[in-house]
Amino acid sequence: MYLRHSIRRKDGKAHVSWRLVRSVRRHGKVVQETVAQLGELDAQGRARARALARTITGRGDQRELFEAKLPDAAPVAVRLDQLRLERGRRFGDVWLGWTLWRALKLDGLCEELLGAGRETVPWSTMAAVLVLARLCEPASELHIAEDWYRRTALEDLLGVPGEQVNDDRLYRALDRLLPHKLAIERHLKERLGALFALDYDLLLYDVTSTYFEGLAAHNPLAQRGYSRDHRPDCKQVCIALVVTREGMPLGYEVFAGNRVDVTTVQEIVGTMEARYGSAQRIWVMDRGMTSTKNLAWLKKTGRRYLIGTSRGEIKRWSRELAEARDWHAVREGIEARLCAGPEGNETFLLCRSAERREKEQAMHARFAARIEQGLTKLAHRLEHSRRRIDRETIGRQIGRLLARTSRAAGRYRIQVHEDPSAHAGVRLEWSVRSEWDESARTTEGCYVLRTNVTDWTPEALWRTYVQLTEAEAAFRIHKSELSLRPIWHQKADRVQAHILVCFLAYVLWKTLGPQPAHPPRRTGPHSEHRRRLAASGAATARAAHPLRRATGQGPSAAPRAPRSRAPRATQNPTETGRSARRNVVPTRGAKWLKNNKTTPRTAEVGLGITARHPRRTTPRGHPSGWPRRFGSRRRAGRGSPAGTAGPGPQSGAARGPPSRTGSR
């Protein structure tokens, strides 16, 4: 409870009336509820009103941090216009991070591993500073030393003056921390298992990549390869991460940037089982890990697996997909069917999704329209050409057109014939293959999983496989919230240490709660709500598009009720009527705070998560910012938070298995 006043002017005189209010949440909004009207109060009356509020709420006087309760004293009059705040420091986020660090007993582990020597500041303390900075405000080591540390309360929490935290000491802490990666992973496995009662009978495995800024000439792992960040122009490294079904990390490995995912399976499985034992656990992987060699190795060594299959596997099961029997509903709009493998020691799970079918139909229709439009224009150009055109040139143009629309390229039969009667010398003919349409109608919205686990139900197998989104969520948090990318370090050991610090920060992130770290964007009931709006004509064409309905569905998320966009509260209530919004408290979300580049007008000192303020740098000759073609690439200079926050993979339940494309 607190006091709030309102000013009324009458006959040239201002009347200030006070009321006692409290903040309550109703229907997802924070509103102010009037407890008592107090009228006009002087200073003593306001003090008595505050005492009344404390009596009602049962709360005592709030003391400052690290300060004992002072005896009651007489009030002192002060000049408010002469008060100012100096050296306000962040406390809430760093205190929470430090508490999580100690809850995982990483402080004692680092003291034991790093030891004590002649250094002024213990290396274990500097390691904690690196991880806490990565968790609270990801930035370079120079930014931590020159700006961030001095704006936090870590100086009081850790007992290290800001003058002793410099970039050289932080870099040396990275070098000291890296050799103990294996011991840290083993400690976290035991500690997280004790805190959250984790089961390691099922492990999720996936691979992502992160790119470098710079040449990285002295790093043998920095190579060019398939970029999940859509940056083929930059060198990169690949990161293989193993997590539990709850998304809690078990360990990771770093590979060269040109390493293919399918070649990492045997090394990762062997490494993890050598560290933690070869129990009868189940390995869950996406279709990027599928190969005949890997499957034969998993079968030969007696390991259990649940793995996605390539698109070509769908054609082998087209007859079973067309049948209408033995299908079981595993979720609203998703059906699955178990089929025995040809050798009898495997089980194939056929899955089909209604919304995934709508999405693929829309994609095929869009690509088919582009192909037909391109072929029609090309045929018209050949028909009206006044000079001869080389047949090979036409073939290359058709090849480029089909490469851009490969999802529907097999639908057309295209032929280029010699025609002496035409001025161009060639004639273009194309037709639609009806068998392709029939096959597409059968396989659209379908995917196939294979496993050697024979005693599970179709629903259990499907729900286990879609938990791969936990690994993809871990990659999204690493790249967005923890700013894993891009990597500015050039030395190979520093790159490895940078990834280790991000891994430890992610462990602290997950320790806050083992629930899925990515909120569902759109779920089944929400999509059904959008369909009802589209059927009634109230929805726009953009919202009713099948692609828009199917994008971003969280497969592992529980269904939720339809939501509607709430009107944004204005900062000036008089613009929309004071009476209409007099009880609504404007609030700012965490996402707004992180994206805001200016200091908010009001702030709570030492509480909450403070907004990051990246320094936007522009190249010389461009005073107005980056050119338009670089609009989506935010680059951070040295001393600024590196990396950009981007959305993760669009791996929805209706779309089936987690996608291999997109940023993770």
C-alpha positions as CSV (number, residue, x, y, z in Angstrom):
1,M,0.0,0.0,0.0
2,Y,1.1,3.5,-0.6
3,L,-0.2,7.1,-0.9
4,R,-1.3,8.7,-4.1
5,H,-2.5,12.3,-4.6
6,S,-4.5,14.1,-7.1
7,I,-4.6,17.9,-7.8
8,R,-7.8,19.8,-8.4
9,R,-7.9,23.5,-9.3
10,K,-10.9,25.6,-8.3
11,D,-11.1,29.3,-8.3
12,G,-7.4,29.6,-9.1
13,K,-6.5,27.5,-6.0
14,A,-4.9,24.1,-6.2
15,H,-6.4,21.4,-3.8
16,V,-4.3,18.3,-3.2
17,S,-6.3,15.3,-2.0
18,W,-4.7,12.1,-0.8
19,R,-5.9,8.5,-0.9
20,L,-4.5,5.2,0.3
21,V,-4.3,2.7,-2.6
22,R,-2.9,-0.8,-3.2
23,S,-1.8,-2.6,-6.4
24,V,-3.7,-5.7,-7.4
25,R,-3.6,-7.9,-10.5
26,R,-6.9,-8.5,-12.3
27,H,-7.3,-10.3,-15.6
28,G,-3.6,-10.0,-16.4
29,K,-3.4,-6.3,-15.6
30,V,-2.1,-4.4,-12.6
31,V,-4.6,-1.9,-11.3
32,Q,-4.7,0.4,-8.3
33,E,-7.5,-0.1,-5.8
34,T,-8.5,2.7,-3.5
35,V,-8.5,1.6,0.2
36,A,-9.4,4.9,1.8
37,Q,-10.0,8.5,0.8
38,L,-7.9,10.7,3.2
39,G,-8.6,14.2,1.9
40,E,-6.1,17.0,2.2
41,L,-3.1,16.0,4.5
42,D,-0.1,17.8,5.8
43,A,3.3,16.1,6.4
44,Q,2.3,14.7,9.7
45,G,-1.0,13.4,8.3
46,R,0.8,11.6,5.5
47,A,3.2,10.0,8.0
48,R,0.2,8.7,10.0
49,A,-1.3,7.4,6.8
50,R,1.8,5.4,6.0
51,A,1.8,4.0,9.5
52,L,-1.8,3.0,8.9
53,A,-0.8,1.2,5.7
54,R,1.9,-0.7,7.5
55,T,-0.6,-1.7,10.2
56,I,-3.0,-3.0,7.7
57,T,-0.5,-5.0,5.7
58,G,1.3,-6.3,8.8
59,R,4.7,-5.2,7.4
60,G,7.3,-3.5,9.5
61,D,9.6,-0.7,8.4
62,Q,11.7,-1.5,5.4
63,R,15.4,-1.1,6.1
64,E,18.3,-0.5,3.7
65,L,20.4,-3.5,2.6
66,F,23.3,-4.4,5.0
67,E,21.9,-2.0,7.6
68,A,20.7,-2.8,11.1
69,K,17.4,-1.5,12.3
70,L,17.7,2.0,13.7
71,P,15.8,3.2,16.7
72,D,12.8,5.4,16.1
73,A,13.8,9.0,15.6
74,A,12.0,12.3,15.0
75,P,11.3,13.1,11.4
76,V,13.7,15.5,9.7
77,A,12.6,18.1,7.1
78,V,14.6,18.0,3.9
79,R,14.6,19.9,0.7
80,L,13.5,17.5,-2.0
81,D,14.6,19.8,-4.8
82,Q,18.2,19.5,-3.6
83,L,18.3,15.7,-3.4
84,R,20.1,13.7,-6.1
85,L,21.0,10.1,-6.6
86,E,24.7,9.3,-7.0
87,R,26.3,6.1,-8.1
88,G,23.1,4.0,-8.3
89,R,24.1,0.3,-8.5
90,R,22.3,-2.8,-9.7
91,F,21.7,-5.3,-7.0
92,G,18.8,-7.7,-7.8
93,D,20.2,-9.6,-10.8
94,V,23.7,-9.9,-9.6
95,W,22.6,-11.0,-6.1
96,L,20.3,-13.7,-7.7
97,G,23.2,-14.9,-9.9
98,W,25.6,-15.0,-7.0
99,T,23.0,-17.0,-5.0
100,L,22.6,-19.5,-7.8
101,W,26.4,-19.8,-8.1
102,R,26.6,-20.7,-4.4
103,A,23.6,-23.0,-4.6
104,L,25.4,-25.0,-7.2
105,K,28.5,-25.0,-5.0
106,L,30.5,-23.6,-7.9
107,D,32.3,-21.2,-5.5
108,G,33.8,-24.0,-3.5
109,L,34.6,-26.0,-6.7
110,C,36.4,-23.1,-8.3
111,E,38.4,-22.5,-5.1
112,E,39.4,-26.1,-5.1
113,L,40.3,-26.3,-8.8
114,L,41.9,-23.0,-9.3
115,G,43.7,-22.9,-6.0
116,A,45.2,-19.9,-4.2
117,G,48.5,-18.2,-5.0
118,R,50.1,-14.8,-4.9
119,E,47.3,-13.2,-6.9
120,T,45.5,-10.2,-5.3
121,V,42.0,-11.4,-6.4
122,P,41.3,-15.1,-6.2
123,W,40.8,-16.7,-9.6
124,S,37.6,-18.3,-8.4
125,T,36.2,-14.9,-7.8
126,M,37.1,-13.7,-11.3
127,A,35.5,-16.8,-12.8
128,A,32.3,-15.9,-10.9
129,V,32.5,-12.3,-12.3
130,L,32.7,-13.6,-15.8
131,V,29.7,-16.0,-15.5
132,L,27.6,-13.4,-13.7
133,A,28.3,-10.8,-16.3
134,R,27.4,-13.2,-19.1
135,L,24.1,-14.0,-17.3
136,C,23.1,-10.4,-16.4
137,E,24.5,-8.3,-19.2
138,P,26.5,-10.2,-21.9
139,A,29.4,-8.1,-23.1
140,S,33.1,-8.1,-23.8
141,E,35.7,-8.4,-21.0
142,L,36.6,-4.8,-21.6
143,H,33.0,-3.7,-21.0
144,I,32.8,-5.7,-17.9
145,A,35.9,-4.1,-16.4
146,E,35.3,-0.5,-17.5
147,D,31.6,-0.2,-17.1
148,W,29.4,-3.1,-16.0
149,Y,31.2,-4.1,-12.8
150,R,31.2,-0.6,-11.4
151,R,27.5,-0.3,-12.0
152,T,26.6,-3.4,-9.9
153,A,26.7,-4.3,-6.2
154,L,29.3,-7.1,-6.8
155,E,31.9,-4.9,-5.1
156,D,30.0,-5.4,-1.9
157,L,28.9,-8.9,-2.5
158,L,32.4,-10.2,-3.5
159,G,34.5,-7.8,-1.6
160,V,36.6,-6.9,-4.7
161,P,37.1,-3.2,-5.4
162,G,36.3,-2.1,-8.9
163,E,39.8,-0.9,-9.5
164,Q,41.1,-4.5,-9.2
165,V,38.8,-5.8,-11.9
166,N,40.4,-5.2,-15.3
167,D,40.3,-6.8,-18.7
168,D,43.8,-8.4,-18.3
169,R,42.7,-10.2,-15.1
170,L,39.5,-11.3,-16.8
171,Y,41.4,-12.8,-19.8
172,R,43.7,-14.7,-17.5
173,A,40.7,-16.0,-15.6
174,L,39.5,-17.5,-18.9
175,D,42.8,-19.2,-19.3
176,R,42.7,-20.6,-15.8
177,L,39.1,-21.8,-16.0
178,L,39.3,-23.8,-19.3
179,P,41.5,-26.7,-18.2
180,H,38.9,-27.7,-15.6
181,K,36.0,-28.1,-18.0
182,L,35.6,-31.8,-17.5
183,A,35.6,-31.5,-13.7
184,I,33.1,-28.7,-13.8
185,E,30.7,-30.8,-16.0
186,R,31.0,-33.8,-13.6
187,H,30.3,-31.6,-10.6
188,L,27.2,-30.0,-12.3
189,K,25.9,-33.4,-13.3
190,E,25.9,-34.5,-9.6
191,R,24.7,-31.2,-8.2
192,L,21.8,-30.7,-10.6
193,G,20.8,-34.3,-10.2
194,A,20.6,-33.8,-6.4
195,L,18.7,-30.5,-6.6
196,F,16.1,-31.5,-9.2
197,A,16.1,-35.4,-9.0
198,L,17.0,-35.7,-12.6
199,D,16.9,-38.9,-14.6
200,Y,19.6,-39.5,-17.2
201,D,17.8,-42.4,-18.8
202,L,17.0,-40.2,-21.8
203,L,19.4,-37.8,-23.4
204,L,18.7,-35.3,-26.1
205,Y,21.5,-34.5,-28.6
206,D,21.8,-31.7,-31.2
207,V,24.4,-29.6,-32.9
208,T,24.5,-25.9,-33.7
209,S,27.1,-23.4,-35.0
210,T,28.3,-20.0,-34.0
211,Y,30.3,-17.6,-36.2
212,F,33.3,-15.4,-35.7
213,E,33.9,-11.7,-36.4
214,G,37.4,-11.5,-37.8
215,L,39.7,-13.9,-39.7
216,A,40.4,-16.3,-36.8
217,A,43.5,-17.3,-38.7
218,H,45.2,-19.0,-35.8
219,N,42.2,-21.1,-34.7
220,P,42.2,-24.5,-36.5
221,L,38.6,-25.1,-35.5
222,A,37.4,-22.0,-37.2
223,Q,36.2,-23.2,-40.6
224,R,33.5,-22.4,-43.1
225,G,30.6,-24.7,-43.3
226,Y,26.8,-25.0,-43.1
227,S,25.8,-21.9,-41.0
228,R,22.6,-22.1,-38.9
229,D,23.0,-18.4,-38.4
230,H,22.8,-17.7,-42.1
231,R,26.3,-16.3,-42.1
232,P,28.2,-18.4,-44.7
233,D,30.6,-15.5,-45.2
234,C,32.1,-16.0,-41.7
235,K,34.1,-18.8,-40.2
236,Q,32.4,-20.8,-37.5
237,V,32.7,-23.6,-34.9
238,C,30.1,-26.3,-34.3
239,I,28.8,-27.0,-30.7
240,A,27.3,-30.3,-29.8
241,L,25.1,-30.1,-26.7
242,V,23.6,-33.0,-24.6
243,V,20.7,-32.2,-22.3
244,T,18.2,-34.1,-20.3
245,R,14.5,-34.3,-21.0
246,E,14.0,-31.2,-18.8
247,G,16.6,-29.2,-20.8
248,M,19.2,-29.4,-18.0
249,P,22.7,-29.5,-19.7
250,L,24.9,-32.5,-19.2
251,G,27.9,-31.6,-21.3
252,Y,29.1,-30.2,-24.7
253,E,31.9,-30.5,-27.2
254,V,33.3,-28.1,-29.8
255,F,34.0,-29.3,-33.3
256,A,35.5,-27.7,-36.4
257,G,33.1,-25.4,-38.3
258,N,33.1,-27.7,-41.4
259,R,32.2,-30.8,-39.4
260,V,29.1,-32.6,-40.6
261,D,26.5,-33.4,-37.9
262,V,26.3,-37.0,-38.9
263,T,30.0,-37.6,-38.2
264,T,29.7,-36.5,-34.5
265,V,27.3,-39.1,-33.2
266,Q,29.8,-41.9,-32.4
267,E,32.2,-39.5,-30.8
268,I,29.6,-37.7,-28.6
269,V,27.9,-40.9,-27.5
270,G,31.2,-42.6,-26.7
271,T,32.5,-39.5,-24.8
272,M,29.4,-39.1,-22.6
273,E,29.1,-42.8,-21.8
274,A,32.8,-42.9,-20.9
275,R,32.3,-40.0,-18.4
276,Y,29.0,-41.0,-16.9
277,G,28.7,-44.7,-17.6
278,S,26.9,-46.7,-20.3
279,A,23.5,-47.2,-18.7
280,Q,20.5,-48.4,-20.7
281,R,19.6,-44.9,-21.7
282,I,17.8,-43.7,-24.9
283,W,19.5,-41.3,-27.3
284,V,17.1,-38.9,-29.1
285,M,18.4,-37.2,-32.2
286,D,17.0,-35.4,-35.2
287,R,17.2,-36.6,-38.8
288,G,20.5,-34.7,-39.3
289,M,22.2,-37.5,-37.4
290,T,20.7,-40.3,-39.4
291,S,23.0,-42.5,-41.6
292,T,23.3,-46.2,-42.3
293,K,26.7,-46.3,-40.6
294,N,25.4,-44.6,-37.4
295,L,22.3,-46.9,-37.2
296,A,24.5,-50.0,-37.7
297,W,26.8,-48.8,-34.9
298,L,24.0,-48.1,-32.5
299,K,22.5,-51.5,-33.1
300,K,25.8,-53.4,-32.9
301,T,26.7,-51.8,-29.5
302,G,23.2,-52.4,-28.1
303,R,22.3,-48.8,-27.6
304,R,18.7,-47.6,-27.7
305,Y,17.7,-44.7,-29.8
306,L,14.8,-42.6,-31.2
307,I,15.8,-40.8,-34.3
308,G,14.2,-38.9,-37.1
309,T,14.4,-40.1,-40.7
310,S,15.1,-38.3,-44.0
311,R,12.4,-37.1,-46.3
312,G,13.1,-40.0,-48.6
313,E,12.0,-42.5,-46.0
314,I,8.4,-41.1,-46.3
315,K,8.1,-42.6,-49.8
316,R,8.8,-46.1,-48.5
317,W,5.7,-45.8,-46.3
318,S,3.4,-44.1,-48.7
319,R,1.0,-47.1,-48.8
320,E,0.7,-47.2,-45.0
321,L,0.3,-43.5,-44.8
322,A,-2.7,-43.7,-47.2
323,E,-4.4,-46.4,-45.1
324,A,-7.1,-45.2,-42.6
325,R,-6.6,-47.9,-39.9
326,D,-4.5,-48.2,-36.8
327,W,-4.0,-44.4,-36.3
328,H,-3.9,-43.0,-32.8
329,A,-4.4,-39.4,-31.8
330,V,-1.4,-38.3,-29.8
331,R,-2.4,-34.6,-29.7
332,E,-5.1,-32.4,-31.1
333,G,-4.6,-32.5,-34.9
334,I,-1.7,-35.0,-34.7
335,E,-2.0,-38.8,-35.4
336,A,0.6,-41.5,-35.2
337,R,0.8,-45.2,-36.2
338,L,3.3,-47.9,-35.3
339,C,4.7,-50.1,-38.1
340,A,7.2,-52.9,-37.7
341,G,10.5,-52.5,-39.6
342,P,11.5,-54.9,-42.4
343,E,14.1,-56.6,-40.2
344,G,11.8,-57.0,-37.2
345,N,14.1,-55.3,-34.7
346,E,13.0,-51.8,-35.3
347,T,9.8,-49.8,-35.0
348,F,8.8,-47.0,-37.3
349,L,6.4,-44.3,-36.1
350,L,4.4,-42.7,-38.9
351,C,3.1,-39.3,-37.9
352,R,0.8,-36.9,-39.7
353,S,-0.3,-33.4,-38.7
354,A,-3.3,-31.5,-40.0
355,E,-1.7,-28.1,-39.6
356,R,1.6,-29.2,-41.0
357,R,-0.3,-30.5,-44.0
358,E,-1.9,-27.0,-44.4
359,K,1.5,-25.4,-44.2
360,E,3.2,-27.7,-46.8
361,Q,0.2,-27.3,-49.1
362,A,0.6,-23.6,-48.9
363,M,4.3,-23.9,-49.6
364,H,3.8,-26.2,-52.6
365,A,1.2,-23.8,-54.0
366,R,3.4,-20.8,-53.6
367,F,6.4,-22.5,-55.2
368,A,4.3,-23.9,-58.0
369,A,2.9,-20.5,-58.8
370,R,6.4,-19.1,-59.0
371,I,7.5,-21.9,-61.3
372,E,4.5,-21.4,-63.6
373,Q,5.0,-17.7,-63.7
374,G,8.7,-18.0,-64.5
375,L,8.0,-20.6,-67.2
376,T,5.3,-18.6,-68.8
377,K,7.5,-15.5,-69.0
378,L,10.3,-17.5,-70.4
379,A,8.0,-19.1,-73.0
380,H,6.6,-15.7,-74.0
381,R,10.2,-14.3,-74.4
382,L,11.2,-17.2,-76.6
383,E,8.0,-16.7,-78.7
384,H,8.6,-13.0,-79.3
385,S,12.4,-13.1,-79.6
386,R,13.9,-11.8,-82.9
387,R,17.3,-13.5,-82.6
388,R,18.5,-17.0,-81.9
389,I,19.0,-18.0,-78.3
390,D,21.3,-20.7,-77.1
391,R,19.6,-23.8,-75.8
392,E,22.1,-24.2,-73.0
393,T,21.4,-20.6,-71.8
394,I,17.7,-21.5,-71.5
395,G,18.6,-24.7,-69.6
396,R,20.6,-22.7,-67.1
397,Q,17.8,-20.2,-66.6
398,I,15.4,-23.1,-65.9
399,G,17.8,-24.7,-63.5
400,R,18.2,-21.5,-61.5
401,L,14.4,-21.1,-61.4
402,L,13.9,-24.7,-60.1
403,A,16.7,-24.3,-57.6
404,R,14.9,-21.4,-56.0
405,T,11.7,-23.4,-55.8
406,S,13.0,-26.9,-55.2
407,R,10.0,-28.0,-53.0
408,A,7.8,-28.0,-56.1
409,A,10.4,-28.6,-58.8
410,G,9.5,-32.3,-59.3
411,R,5.9,-31.4,-60.2
412,Y,6.8,-30.2,-63.7
413,R,8.1,-32.0,-66.8
414,I,10.0,-29.4,-68.8
415,Q,11.4,-29.8,-72.2
416,V,13.3,-27.5,-74.6
417,H,13.0,-28.5,-78.3
418,E,14.8,-27.3,-81.4
419,D,12.4,-25.3,-83.6
420,P,13.9,-23.9,-86.8
421,S,10.6,-22.1,-87.6
422,A,11.0,-19.9,-84.6
423,H,13.2,-16.8,-84.5
424,A,14.7,-18.0,-81.2
425,G,15.5,-21.4,-82.6
426,V,14.1,-23.2,-79.6
427,R,10.6,-23.9,-78.1
428,L,9.7,-24.4,-74.5
429,E,7.1,-27.0,-73.4
430,W,6.1,-27.9,-69.9
431,S,3.4,-30.0,-68.2
432,V,2.3,-31.0,-64.7
433,R,3.0,-34.5,-63.5
434,S,-0.2,-35.9,-62.0
435,E,1.6,-38.6,-60.1
436,W,3.6,-36.0,-58.2
437,D,0.3,-34.4,-57.0
438,E,-1.0,-37.7,-55.9
439,S,2.1,-38.4,-53.9
440,A,2.1,-35.0,-52.4
441,R,-1.5,-35.4,-51.2
442,T,-0.5,-38.6,-49.4
443,T,2.8,-37.4,-47.8
444,E,2.0,-33.7,-47.0
445,G,2.1,-33.1,-43.3
446,C,3.8,-36.5,-42.6
447,Y,7.1,-37.6,-41.1
448,V,8.7,-40.8,-39.9
449,L,10.6,-41.7,-36.8
450,R,12.5,-44.9,-36.2
451,T,13.5,-46.6,-32.9
452,N,14.5,-49.9,-31.4
453,V,12.4,-49.3,-28.3
454,T,9.5,-51.7,-28.8
455,D,7.5,-51.4,-25.6
456,W,6.4,-47.8,-25.8
457,T,3.1,-46.4,-27.0
458,P,2.9,-44.1,-30.1
459,E,2.1,-41.1,-27.8
460,A,5.1,-41.8,-25.6
461,L,7.4,-42.1,-28.6
462,W,6.1,-38.9,-30.2
463,R,6.2,-36.8,-27.0
464,T,9.7,-38.0,-26.3
465,Y,10.9,-37.0,-29.8
466,V,9.4,-33.5,-29.7
467,Q,11.4,-32.9,-26.5
468,L,14.3,-32.2,-28.8
469,T,13.0,-28.6,-28.7
470,E,14.6,-28.5,-25.2
471,A,18.0,-28.7,-26.9
472,E,17.0,-26.1,-29.5
473,A,15.7,-23.9,-26.7
474,A,19.2,-24.1,-25.1
475,F,20.8,-23.0,-28.3
476,R,18.4,-20.1,-28.6
477,I,19.1,-18.9,-25.0
478,H,22.9,-19.3,-25.7
479,K,22.7,-17.1,-28.8
480,S,20.1,-14.5,-27.8
481,E,20.0,-14.0,-24.0
482,L,23.6,-15.0,-23.4
483,S,25.1,-13.6,-26.6
484,L,27.2,-16.5,-27.6
485,R,27.4,-15.2,-31.1
486,P,29.3,-13.7,-32.7
487,I,32.7,-14.7,-31.2
488,W,35.3,-11.9,-31.1
489,H,38.1,-13.9,-29.6
490,Q,40.8,-14.9,-32.0
491,K,42.9,-17.4,-29.9
492,A,41.7,-21.0,-29.9
493,D,41.8,-21.4,-26.1
494,R,40.0,-18.1,-25.5
495,V,37.2,-19.3,-27.8
496,Q,36.8,-22.5,-25.9
497,A,36.8,-20.6,-22.6
498,H,34.2,-18.2,-24.0
499,I,31.9,-21.1,-24.8
500,L,32.5,-22.6,-21.3
501,V,31.4,-19.3,-19.7
502,C,28.3,-19.3,-21.8
503,F,27.6,-22.9,-20.8
504,L,27.9,-22.0,-17.1
505,A,25.7,-19.0,-17.5
506,Y,23.1,-21.3,-19.1
507,V,23.3,-23.6,-16.1
508,L,22.5,-20.7,-13.8
509,W,19.6,-19.8,-16.1
510,K,18.1,-23.3,-16.0
511,T,18.6,-23.5,-12.2
512,L,16.0,-20.8,-11.8
513,G,13.5,-23.4,-12.9
514,P,13.8,-26.7,-14.8
515,Q,10.6,-26.0,-16.8
516,P,11.0,-25.4,-20.6
517,A,12.8,-22.1,-21.1
518,H,11.0,-21.1,-24.3
519,P,7.4,-20.0,-23.9
520,P,5.0,-21.4,-26.4
521,R,4.2,-18.9,-29.2
522,R,1.0,-20.4,-30.5
523,T,-0.7,-23.6,-29.4
524,G,-3.6,-25.7,-30.6
525,P,-6.5,-23.7,-29.0
526,H,-5.0,-20.4,-30.2
527,S,-4.8,-21.7,-33.8
528,E,-8.4,-22.9,-33.4
529,H,-9.4,-19.4,-32.2
530,R,-7.7,-17.9,-35.3
531,R,-9.6,-20.3,-37.6
532,R,-12.9,-19.3,-36.0
533,L,-12.1,-15.7,-36.5
534,A,-11.1,-16.4,-40.1
535,A,-14.4,-18.3,-40.7
536,S,-16.4,-15.4,-39.2
537,G,-14.6,-12.8,-41.4
538,A,-13.2,-11.0,-38.4
539,A,-9.6,-12.0,-39.0
540,T,-7.3,-10.4,-41.5
541,A,-5.9,-12.2,-44.5
542,R,-2.5,-12.3,-42.9
543,A,-3.8,-14.0,-39.8
544,A,-5.9,-16.5,-41.8
545,H,-3.1,-17.6,-44.0
546,P,-2.2,-21.3,-43.4
547,L,1.5,-20.5,-43.2
548,R,0.8,-18.0,-40.5
549,R,-1.3,-20.5,-38.5
550,A,1.3,-23.2,-38.5
551,T,4.4,-21.1,-37.7
552,G,6.0,-21.2,-34.3
553,Q,3.9,-23.9,-32.6
554,G,5.6,-25.2,-29.4
555,P,5.2,-29.0,-29.5
556,S,6.2,-29.5,-25.9
557,A,4.0,-26.7,-24.5
558,A,0.7,-27.2,-22.8
559,P,-2.4,-25.7,-24.6
560,R,-3.4,-22.4,-23.4
561,A,-6.4,-20.2,-23.7
562,P,-6.7,-17.7,-26.6
563,R,-5.1,-14.4,-25.9
564,S,-5.8,-11.0,-27.2
565,R,-3.6,-8.0,-27.6
566,A,-4.2,-5.6,-24.7
567,P,-4.2,-1.9,-25.5
568,R,-1.0,-0.1,-24.7
569,A,-1.2,2.3,-21.8
570,T,-0.2,5.8,-22.6
571,Q,2.2,7.7,-20.4
572,N,-0.1,10.8,-20.4
573,P,-3.5,9.7,-19.1
574,T,-5.1,13.0,-20.2
575,E,-4.7,12.1,-23.8
576,T,-7.3,9.3,-23.6
577,G,-9.3,10.6,-20.7
578,R,-8.2,10.6,-17.1
579,S,-11.3,8.9,-15.8
580,A,-10.9,6.0,-18.3
581,R,-7.4,5.1,-17.2
582,R,-7.0,6.6,-13.7
583,N,-6.6,3.1,-12.0
584,V,-4.3,1.5,-14.6
585,V,-0.6,1.3,-13.9
586,P,1.6,1.5,-17.0
587,T,4.1,-1.4,-16.9
588,R,7.1,-2.3,-18.9
589,G,8.0,-5.9,-19.7
590,A,11.4,-7.5,-19.5
591,K,11.6,-7.7,-23.3
592,W,11.0,-3.9,-23.6
593,L,13.7,-3.3,-21.0
594,K,16.3,-5.4,-22.9
595,N,15.5,-3.8,-26.2
596,N,15.3,-0.2,-25.0
597,K,18.3,1.9,-25.7
598,T,17.5,4.8,-23.4
599,T,17.2,5.0,-19.7
600,P,13.5,4.6,-18.5
601,R,11.9,7.7,-17.0
602,T,11.3,5.9,-13.7
603,A,13.3,3.1,-12.2
604,E,13.6,1.2,-8.9
605,V,17.1,1.6,-7.5
606,G,18.7,-1.8,-7.0
607,L,15.7,-3.9,-7.9
608,G,14.7,-5.9,-11.0
609,I,16.7,-6.4,-14.2
610,T,18.2,-3.3,-15.6
611,A,18.0,-2.7,-19.4
612,R,21.0,-3.3,-21.5
613,H,22.3,-0.3,-23.4
614,P,24.2,-1.5,-26.4
615,R,26.4,1.2,-28.0
616,R,25.3,1.3,-31.6
617,T,28.3,1.9,-33.9
618,T,28.1,3.0,-37.5
619,P,30.8,2.8,-40.1
620,R,32.5,5.9,-41.3
621,G,30.7,7.6,-44.1
622,H,27.3,6.5,-42.9
623,P,26.2,9.0,-40.2
624,S,22.6,7.8,-40.4
625,G,23.4,4.2,-39.6
626,W,23.9,1.0,-41.5
627,P,22.8,0.7,-45.1
628,R,19.4,-0.8,-45.7
629,R,20.9,-4.2,-46.7
630,F,22.5,-4.4,-43.3
631,G,19.4,-3.5,-41.4
632,S,19.0,-6.9,-39.8
633,R,22.6,-7.2,-38.8
634,R,23.4,-5.5,-35.5
635,R,27.1,-5.3,-34.9
636,A,28.6,-4.5,-31.5
637,G,32.0,-2.9,-31.2
638,R,34.5,-3.7,-28.6
639,G,33.2,-2.8,-25.2
640,S,29.6,-3.3,-26.4
641,P,27.4,-6.4,-25.9
642,A,28.2,-8.7,-28.7
643,G,25.6,-10.7,-30.5
644,T,22.0,-10.2,-31.5
645,A,18.9,-11.7,-30.2
646,G,17.1,-13.6,-32.9
647,P,14.2,-16.0,-32.9
648,G,14.9,-19.7,-32.7
649,P,13.9,-22.5,-35.1
650,Q,10.3,-22.7,-36.0
651,S,9.8,-26.2,-34.7
652,G,6.1,-26.6,-33.9
653,A,4.1,-29.5,-32.8
654,A,1.9,-29.3,-35.9
655,R,5.0,-29.2,-38.1
656,G,6.4,-32.4,-36.6
657,P,10.1,-33.0,-36.0
658,P,12.4,-30.1,-35.1
659,S,13.6,-28.3,-38.2
660,R,17.2,-28.4,-39.4
661,T,17.0,-24.9,-40.9
662,G,16.9,-21.6,-39.2
663,S,18.9,-20.1,-36.3
664,R,19.2,-22.2,-33.1
